[in-house]
Amino acid sequence: MTPSEPRWRRLEPDARKEQIFTCATRLFGERPYAEVSTSDIAAEAGVARGLINHYFGTKRELYLAVIRQAVTLPNVVPEVFPDGPLEERAATAVSWFLDLVVDHGKMWITATSEGIGRDHEVEQILFDAERRSADRVLDVVGVPSDNRNRAKLNAVLRAYAGMIKAAGREWLLRNALDREQVHTLLHRSLLVLLTDVFPAMLDEPLELTSRASA
């Protein structure tokens, strides 16, 4: 069997769609966008190429779906987040995020550093994901949803996201840092933002609540 020949499998429609998506995620994470064809994805998934169009449309539409999944955090804050001291909540938030990065693997690196040139749709996906992710962090550390400065705090955390992306590449791509070191970097930096930078920018104390009392 050559690499271009599909490895046919008998799958239910939902399983077949998931198989296509999983294989596309792996290939887009390993190669530049231009070097991955729908024939490559079909062969890897063991399906006819027409099924890719049936389920996802064009290669670009499938790529955008993969990008969106790679950078989007779950909508609901997990119950594992503690209601204890700020330092503990921040540490748990960083650990939770790093677990998600590991789950997404190489595709997270690709999605946050490459994209398709200056593509407006890709940039919008990344911006929306960063904004939602920043809101998750604000929720976890106890910034009330009605805080009048919440939009500004969200913007500061989006700037902090640049450090997150760089640290992720040093860890997963270059092996220059290990997970513990990345956790320390992101955790301590987040605490500085919350306890020093935020109040200085707002020129007032930042009132935080526990999740239980929010």
PDB file of C-alpha atoms in Angstrom:
ATOM      1  CA  MET A   1       0.000   0.000   0.000  1.00  0.00           C
ATOM      2  CA  THR A   2       1.434   3.402  -1.009  1.00  0.00           C
ATOM      3  CA  PRO A   3       1.008   6.558   1.135  1.00  0.00           C
ATOM      4  CA  SER A   4      -1.601   7.898  -1.322  1.00  0.00           C
ATOM      5  CA  GLU A   5      -3.820   4.816  -1.062  1.00  0.00           C
ATOM      6  CA  PRO A   6      -6.636   5.074   1.506  1.00  0.00           C
ATOM      7  CA  ARG A   7      -6.684   2.642   4.424  1.00  0.00           C
ATOM      8  CA  TRP A   8     -10.380   1.787   4.148  1.00  0.00           C
ATOM      9  CA  ARG A   9     -12.292   1.270   7.364  1.00  0.00           C
ATOM     10  CA  ARG A  10     -15.966   0.558   8.012  1.00  0.00           C
ATOM     11  CA  LEU A  11     -17.068   3.399  10.297  1.00  0.00           C
ATOM     12  CA  GLU A  12     -20.349   5.018  11.281  1.00  0.00           C
ATOM     13  CA  PRO A  13     -20.808   8.558   9.874  1.00  0.00           C
ATOM     14  CA  ASP A  14     -19.970  10.365  13.152  1.00  0.00           C
ATOM     15  CA  ALA A  15     -16.914   8.183  13.705  1.00  0.00           C
ATOM     16  CA  ARG A  16     -15.815   8.708  10.109  1.00  0.00           C
ATOM     17  CA  LYS A  17     -16.157  12.482  10.461  1.00  0.00           C
ATOM     18  CA  GLU A  18     -14.156  12.417  13.686  1.00  0.00           C
ATOM     19  CA  GLN A  19     -11.493  10.250  12.036  1.00  0.00           C
ATOM     20  CA  ILE A  20     -11.121  12.774   9.208  1.00  0.00           C
ATOM     21  CA  PHE A  21     -10.843  15.630  11.688  1.00  0.00           C
ATOM     22  CA  THR A  22      -8.298  13.801  13.830  1.00  0.00           C
ATOM     23  CA  CYS A  23      -6.107  12.955  10.843  1.00  0.00           C
ATOM     24  CA  ALA A  24      -6.367  16.493   9.477  1.00  0.00           C
ATOM     25  CA  THR A  25      -5.314  17.859  12.865  1.00  0.00           C
ATOM     26  CA  ARG A  26      -2.280  15.601  12.927  1.00  0.00           C
ATOM     27  CA  LEU A  27      -1.208  16.433   9.359  1.00  0.00           C
ATOM     28  CA  PHE A  28      -1.726  20.182   9.691  1.00  0.00           C
ATOM     29  CA  GLY A  29       0.280  20.069  12.910  1.00  0.00           C
ATOM     30  CA  GLU A  30       3.180  18.267  11.218  1.00  0.00           C
ATOM     31  CA  ARG A  31       3.367  20.085   7.870  1.00  0.00           C
ATOM     32  CA  PRO A  32       2.784  23.594   6.486  1.00  0.00           C
ATOM     33  CA  TYR A  33      -0.765  24.173   5.255  1.00  0.00           C
ATOM     34  CA  ALA A  34       0.284  24.266   1.587  1.00  0.00           C
ATOM     35  CA  GLU A  35       1.934  20.839   1.864  1.00  0.00           C
ATOM     36  CA  VAL A  36      -1.213  19.050   3.055  1.00  0.00           C
ATOM     37  CA  SER A  37      -3.752  18.040   0.418  1.00  0.00           C
ATOM     38  CA  THR A  38      -7.244  16.647   0.786  1.00  0.00           C
ATOM     39  CA  SER A  39      -5.906  13.470  -0.822  1.00  0.00           C
ATOM     40  CA  ASP A  40      -3.331  13.200   1.975  1.00  0.00           C
ATOM     41  CA  ILE A  41      -6.038  13.628   4.613  1.00  0.00           C
ATOM     42  CA  ALA A  42      -8.345  11.111   2.916  1.00  0.00           C
ATOM     43  CA  ALA A  43      -5.566   8.530   2.658  1.00  0.00           C
ATOM     44  CA  GLU A  44      -4.586   9.034   6.287  1.00  0.00           C
ATOM     45  CA  ALA A  45      -8.205   8.717   7.420  1.00  0.00           C
ATOM     46  CA  GLY A  46      -8.967   5.778   5.141  1.00  0.00           C
ATOM     47  CA  VAL A  47     -11.930   7.476   3.416  1.00  0.00           C
ATOM     48  CA  ALA A  48     -12.856   8.691  -0.028  1.00  0.00           C
ATOM     49  CA  ARG A  49     -11.729  12.270  -0.701  1.00  0.00           C
ATOM     50  CA  GLY A  50     -15.303  13.308  -1.440  1.00  0.00           C
ATOM     51  CA  LEU A  51     -16.243  12.706   2.180  1.00  0.00           C
ATOM     52  CA  ILE A  52     -13.974  15.565   3.242  1.00  0.00           C
ATOM     53  CA  ASN A  53     -16.009  17.927   1.060  1.00  0.00           C
ATOM     54  CA  HIS A  54     -19.236  16.346   2.318  1.00  0.00           C
ATOM     55  CA  TYR A  55     -18.436  16.854   6.004  1.00  0.00           C
ATOM     56  CA  PHE A  56     -16.212  19.942   6.006  1.00  0.00           C
ATOM     57  CA  GLY A  57     -16.356  21.680   2.631  1.00  0.00           C
ATOM     58  CA  THR A  58     -12.985  22.813   1.275  1.00  0.00           C
ATOM     59  CA  LYS A  59      -9.527  22.117   2.664  1.00  0.00           C
ATOM     60  CA  ARG A  60      -9.428  25.682   3.942  1.00  0.00           C
ATOM     61  CA  GLU A  61     -12.717  25.293   5.782  1.00  0.00           C
ATOM     62  CA  LEU A  62     -11.440  22.111   7.398  1.00  0.00           C
ATOM     63  CA  TYR A  63      -8.217  23.906   8.374  1.00  0.00           C
ATOM     64  CA  LEU A  64     -10.180  26.751   9.971  1.00  0.00           C
ATOM     65  CA  ALA A  65     -12.201  24.217  11.959  1.00  0.00           C
ATOM     66  CA  VAL A  66      -8.975  22.578  13.168  1.00  0.00           C
ATOM     67  CA  ILE A  67      -7.512  25.975  14.116  1.00  0.00           C
ATOM     68  CA  ARG A  68     -10.688  26.889  16.006  1.00  0.00           C
ATOM     69  CA  GLN A  69     -10.634  23.701  18.058  1.00  0.00           C
ATOM     70  CA  ALA A  70      -6.906  23.998  18.805  1.00  0.00           C
ATOM     71  CA  VAL A  71      -7.178  27.473  20.348  1.00  0.00           C
ATOM     72  CA  THR A  72     -10.617  27.360  21.977  1.00  0.00           C
ATOM     73  CA  LEU A  73     -10.885  26.622  25.690  1.00  0.00           C
ATOM     74  CA  PRO A  74     -13.935  24.833  27.132  1.00  0.00           C
ATOM     75  CA  ASN A  75     -16.913  27.116  27.767  1.00  0.00           C
ATOM     76  CA  VAL A  76     -17.462  26.009  31.356  1.00  0.00           C
ATOM     77  CA  VAL A  77     -14.871  26.578  34.066  1.00  0.00           C
ATOM     78  CA  PRO A  78     -14.109  23.130  35.547  1.00  0.00           C
ATOM     79  CA  GLU A  79     -15.048  22.456  39.143  1.00  0.00           C
ATOM     80  CA  VAL A  80     -11.425  21.591  39.908  1.00  0.00           C
ATOM     81  CA  PHE A  81     -10.625  25.260  40.380  1.00  0.00           C
ATOM     82  CA  PRO A  82     -10.264  25.914  44.101  1.00  0.00           C
ATOM     83  CA  ASP A  83     -11.880  28.715  46.108  1.00  0.00           C
ATOM     84  CA  GLY A  84      -8.712  29.260  48.125  1.00  0.00           C
ATOM     85  CA  PRO A  85      -5.986  31.921  48.013  1.00  0.00           C
ATOM     86  CA  LEU A  86      -5.330  33.791  44.778  1.00  0.00           C
ATOM     87  CA  GLU A  87      -1.934  32.121  44.353  1.00  0.00           C
ATOM     88  CA  GLU A  88      -3.557  28.684  44.472  1.00  0.00           C
ATOM     89  CA  ARG A  89      -6.287  29.625  42.010  1.00  0.00           C
ATOM     90  CA  ALA A  90      -3.755  31.094  39.587  1.00  0.00           C
ATOM     91  CA  ALA A  91      -1.538  28.003  39.830  1.00  0.00           C
ATOM     92  CA  THR A  92      -4.493  25.711  39.120  1.00  0.00           C
ATOM     93  CA  ALA A  93      -5.573  27.833  36.160  1.00  0.00           C
ATOM     94  CA  VAL A  94      -2.103  27.621  34.608  1.00  0.00           C
ATOM     95  CA  SER A  95      -1.937  23.836  35.189  1.00  0.00           C
ATOM     96  CA  TRP A  96      -5.352  23.387  33.585  1.00  0.00           C
ATOM     97  CA  PHE A  97      -4.278  25.409  30.560  1.00  0.00           C
ATOM     98  CA  LEU A  98      -1.021  23.488  30.117  1.00  0.00           C
ATOM     99  CA  ASP A  99      -2.981  20.215  30.209  1.00  0.00           C
ATOM    100  CA  LEU A 100      -5.104  21.509  27.328  1.00  0.00           C
ATOM    101  CA  VAL A 101      -2.006  22.530  25.368  1.00  0.00           C
ATOM    102  CA  VAL A 102      -0.599  19.019  25.756  1.00  0.00           C
ATOM    103  CA  ASP A 103      -3.903  17.551  24.540  1.00  0.00           C
ATOM    104  CA  HIS A 104      -3.798  19.695  21.391  1.00  0.00           C
ATOM    105  CA  GLY A 105      -0.091  19.015  20.828  1.00  0.00           C
ATOM    106  CA  LYS A 106       1.618  20.291  17.698  1.00  0.00           C
ATOM    107  CA  MET A 107      -1.580  21.805  16.331  1.00  0.00           C
ATOM    108  CA  TRP A 108      -1.665  24.358  19.153  1.00  0.00           C
ATOM    109  CA  ILE A 109       1.824  25.525  18.163  1.00  0.00           C
ATOM    110  CA  THR A 110       0.829  25.732  14.505  1.00  0.00           C
ATOM    111  CA  ALA A 111      -2.427  27.537  15.237  1.00  0.00           C
ATOM    112  CA  THR A 112      -0.822  30.157  17.460  1.00  0.00           C
ATOM    113  CA  SER A 113       2.249  30.852  15.369  1.00  0.00           C
ATOM    114  CA  GLU A 114       1.601  30.155  11.698  1.00  0.00           C
ATOM    115  CA  GLY A 115      -1.887  30.501  10.231  1.00  0.00           C
ATOM    116  CA  ILE A 116      -2.406  31.090   6.495  1.00  0.00           C
ATOM    117  CA  GLY A 117      -0.415  34.250   5.925  1.00  0.00           C
ATOM    118  CA  ARG A 118      -2.392  37.370   6.783  1.00  0.00           C
ATOM    119  CA  ASP A 119      -5.754  35.633   6.704  1.00  0.00           C
ATOM    120  CA  HIS A 120      -8.564  37.662   8.263  1.00  0.00           C
ATOM    121  CA  GLU A 121     -10.612  34.633   9.283  1.00  0.00           C
ATOM    122  CA  VAL A 122      -7.674  32.959  11.015  1.00  0.00           C
ATOM    123  CA  GLU A 123      -6.820  36.180  12.834  1.00  0.00           C
ATOM    124  CA  GLN A 124     -10.453  36.558  13.940  1.00  0.00           C
ATOM    125  CA  ILE A 125     -10.518  32.988  15.262  1.00  0.00           C
ATOM    126  CA  LEU A 126      -7.339  33.625  17.255  1.00  0.00           C
ATOM    127  CA  PHE A 127      -8.619  36.959  18.600  1.00  0.00           C
ATOM    128  CA  ASP A 128     -11.951  35.490  19.682  1.00  0.00           C
ATOM    129  CA  ALA A 129     -10.193  32.563  21.363  1.00  0.00           C
ATOM    130  CA  GLU A 130      -7.793  34.860  23.236  1.00  0.00           C
ATOM    131  CA  ARG A 131     -10.650  37.061  24.408  1.00  0.00           C
ATOM    132  CA  ARG A 132     -12.653  34.087  25.696  1.00  0.00           C
ATOM    133  CA  SER A 133      -9.549  32.572  27.305  1.00  0.00           C
ATOM    134  CA  ALA A 134      -8.828  35.856  29.098  1.00  0.00           C
ATOM    135  CA  ASP A 135     -12.396  35.873  30.395  1.00  0.00           C
ATOM    136  CA  ARG A 136     -11.889  32.340  31.754  1.00  0.00           C
ATOM    137  CA  VAL A 137      -8.812  33.496  33.657  1.00  0.00           C
ATOM    138  CA  LEU A 138     -10.641  36.530  35.050  1.00  0.00           C
ATOM    139  CA  ASP A 139     -13.451  34.252  36.210  1.00  0.00           C
ATOM    140  CA  VAL A 140     -11.071  31.797  37.860  1.00  0.00           C
ATOM    141  CA  VAL A 141      -9.094  34.418  39.784  1.00  0.00           C
ATOM    142  CA  GLY A 142     -12.280  36.126  40.943  1.00  0.00           C
ATOM    143  CA  VAL A 143     -12.726  39.314  38.893  1.00  0.00           C
ATOM    144  CA  PRO A 144     -16.499  39.974  39.031  1.00  0.00           C
ATOM    145  CA  SER A 145     -18.283  39.878  35.687  1.00  0.00           C
ATOM    146  CA  ASP A 146     -19.695  43.377  36.325  1.00  0.00           C
ATOM    147  CA  ASN A 147     -16.300  44.946  37.050  1.00  0.00           C
ATOM    148  CA  ARG A 148     -16.266  48.227  35.106  1.00  0.00           C
ATOM    149  CA  ASN A 149     -12.663  47.655  34.054  1.00  0.00           C
ATOM    150  CA  ARG A 150     -13.148  44.073  32.908  1.00  0.00           C
ATOM    151  CA  ALA A 151     -12.644  44.877  29.194  1.00  0.00           C
ATOM    152  CA  LYS A 152      -9.330  46.596  29.975  1.00  0.00           C
ATOM    153  CA  LEU A 153      -8.211  43.691  32.136  1.00  0.00           C
ATOM    154  CA  ASN A 154      -9.128  41.327  29.316  1.00  0.00           C
ATOM    155  CA  ALA A 155      -6.884  43.313  26.964  1.00  0.00           C
ATOM    156  CA  VAL A 156      -3.964  43.089  29.408  1.00  0.00           C
ATOM    157  CA  LEU A 157      -4.371  39.308  29.584  1.00  0.00           C
ATOM    158  CA  ARG A 158      -4.432  39.130  25.786  1.00  0.00           C
ATOM    159  CA  ALA A 159      -1.035  40.842  25.852  1.00  0.00           C
ATOM    160  CA  TYR A 160       0.081  38.261  28.425  1.00  0.00           C
ATOM    161  CA  ALA A 161      -1.022  35.624  25.891  1.00  0.00           C
ATOM    162  CA  GLY A 162       2.033  36.547  23.823  1.00  0.00           C
ATOM    163  CA  MET A 163       4.229  35.234  26.629  1.00  0.00           C
ATOM    164  CA  ILE A 164       2.107  32.092  26.842  1.00  0.00           C
ATOM    165  CA  LYS A 165       2.623  31.362  23.146  1.00  0.00           C
ATOM    166  CA  ALA A 166       6.364  31.998  23.319  1.00  0.00           C
ATOM    167  CA  ALA A 167       6.727  29.838  26.432  1.00  0.00           C
ATOM    168  CA  GLY A 168       4.740  27.069  24.773  1.00  0.00           C
ATOM    169  CA  ARG A 169       7.099  27.029  21.800  1.00  0.00           C
ATOM    170  CA  GLU A 170      10.172  26.972  24.052  1.00  0.00           C
ATOM    171  CA  TRP A 171       8.654  23.989  25.838  1.00  0.00           C
ATOM    172  CA  LEU A 172       6.989  21.892  23.125  1.00  0.00           C
ATOM    173  CA  LEU A 173       8.964  22.852  20.033  1.00  0.00           C
ATOM    174  CA  ARG A 174      12.488  23.665  21.194  1.00  0.00           C
ATOM    175  CA  ASN A 175      12.682  21.718  24.491  1.00  0.00           C
ATOM    176  CA  ALA A 176      14.483  24.696  26.024  1.00  0.00           C
ATOM    177  CA  LEU A 177      12.103  24.720  29.013  1.00  0.00           C
ATOM    178  CA  ASP A 178      10.289  21.888  30.735  1.00  0.00           C
ATOM    179  CA  ARG A 179       6.683  21.970  31.883  1.00  0.00           C
ATOM    180  CA  GLU A 180       7.526  22.853  35.486  1.00  0.00           C
ATOM    181  CA  GLN A 181       9.597  25.824  34.367  1.00  0.00           C
ATOM    182  CA  VAL A 182       6.868  27.027  32.012  1.00  0.00           C
ATOM    183  CA  HIS A 183       4.330  26.691  34.814  1.00  0.00           C
ATOM    184  CA  THR A 184       6.515  28.755  37.147  1.00  0.00           C
ATOM    185  CA  LEU A 185       7.021  31.446  34.500  1.00  0.00           C
ATOM    186  CA  LEU A 186       3.331  31.761  33.651  1.00  0.00           C
ATOM    187  CA  HIS A 187       2.082  31.405  37.221  1.00  0.00           C
ATOM    188  CA  ARG A 188       4.382  34.004  38.766  1.00  0.00           C
ATOM    189  CA  SER A 189       3.844  36.404  35.852  1.00  0.00           C
ATOM    190  CA  LEU A 190       0.081  36.069  36.217  1.00  0.00           C
ATOM    191  CA  LEU A 191       0.314  36.852  39.921  1.00  0.00           C
ATOM    192  CA  VAL A 192       2.338  40.003  39.184  1.00  0.00           C
ATOM    193  CA  LEU A 193      -0.319  41.109  36.721  1.00  0.00           C
ATOM    194  CA  LEU A 194      -3.100  40.564  39.231  1.00  0.00           C
ATOM    195  CA  THR A 195      -1.454  42.020  42.317  1.00  0.00           C
ATOM    196  CA  ASP A 196       0.745  44.773  40.849  1.00  0.00           C
ATOM    197  CA  VAL A 197       0.111  45.608  37.195  1.00  0.00           C
ATOM    198  CA  PHE A 198      -3.690  45.618  37.229  1.00  0.00           C
ATOM    199  CA  PRO A 199      -4.014  47.942  40.258  1.00  0.00           C
ATOM    200  CA  ALA A 200      -1.321  50.262  38.854  1.00  0.00           C
ATOM    201  CA  MET A 201      -3.081  50.529  35.493  1.00  0.00           C
ATOM    202  CA  LEU A 202      -6.481  51.089  37.093  1.00  0.00           C
ATOM    203  CA  ASP A 203      -5.083  53.400  39.776  1.00  0.00           C
ATOM    204  CA  GLU A 204      -7.229  51.552  42.321  1.00  0.00           C
ATOM    205  CA  PRO A 205      -7.196  48.217  44.167  1.00  0.00           C
ATOM    206  CA  LEU A 206      -8.490  45.225  42.245  1.00  0.00           C
ATOM    207  CA  GLU A 207     -11.237  43.524  44.214  1.00  0.00           C
ATOM    208  CA  LEU A 208     -11.266  39.779  43.759  1.00  0.00           C
ATOM    209  CA  THR A 209     -13.852  37.294  44.986  1.00  0.00           C
ATOM    210  CA  SER A 210     -13.815  33.533  45.393  1.00  0.00           C
ATOM    211  CA  ARG A 211     -15.771  31.473  42.890  1.00  0.00           C
ATOM    212  CA  ALA A 212     -18.163  30.493  45.629  1.00  0.00           C
ATOM    213  CA  SER A 213     -19.106  34.080  46.445  1.00  0.00           C
ATOM    214  CA  ALA A 214     -19.001  35.418  42.861  1.00  0.00           C
TER     215      ALA A 214
END
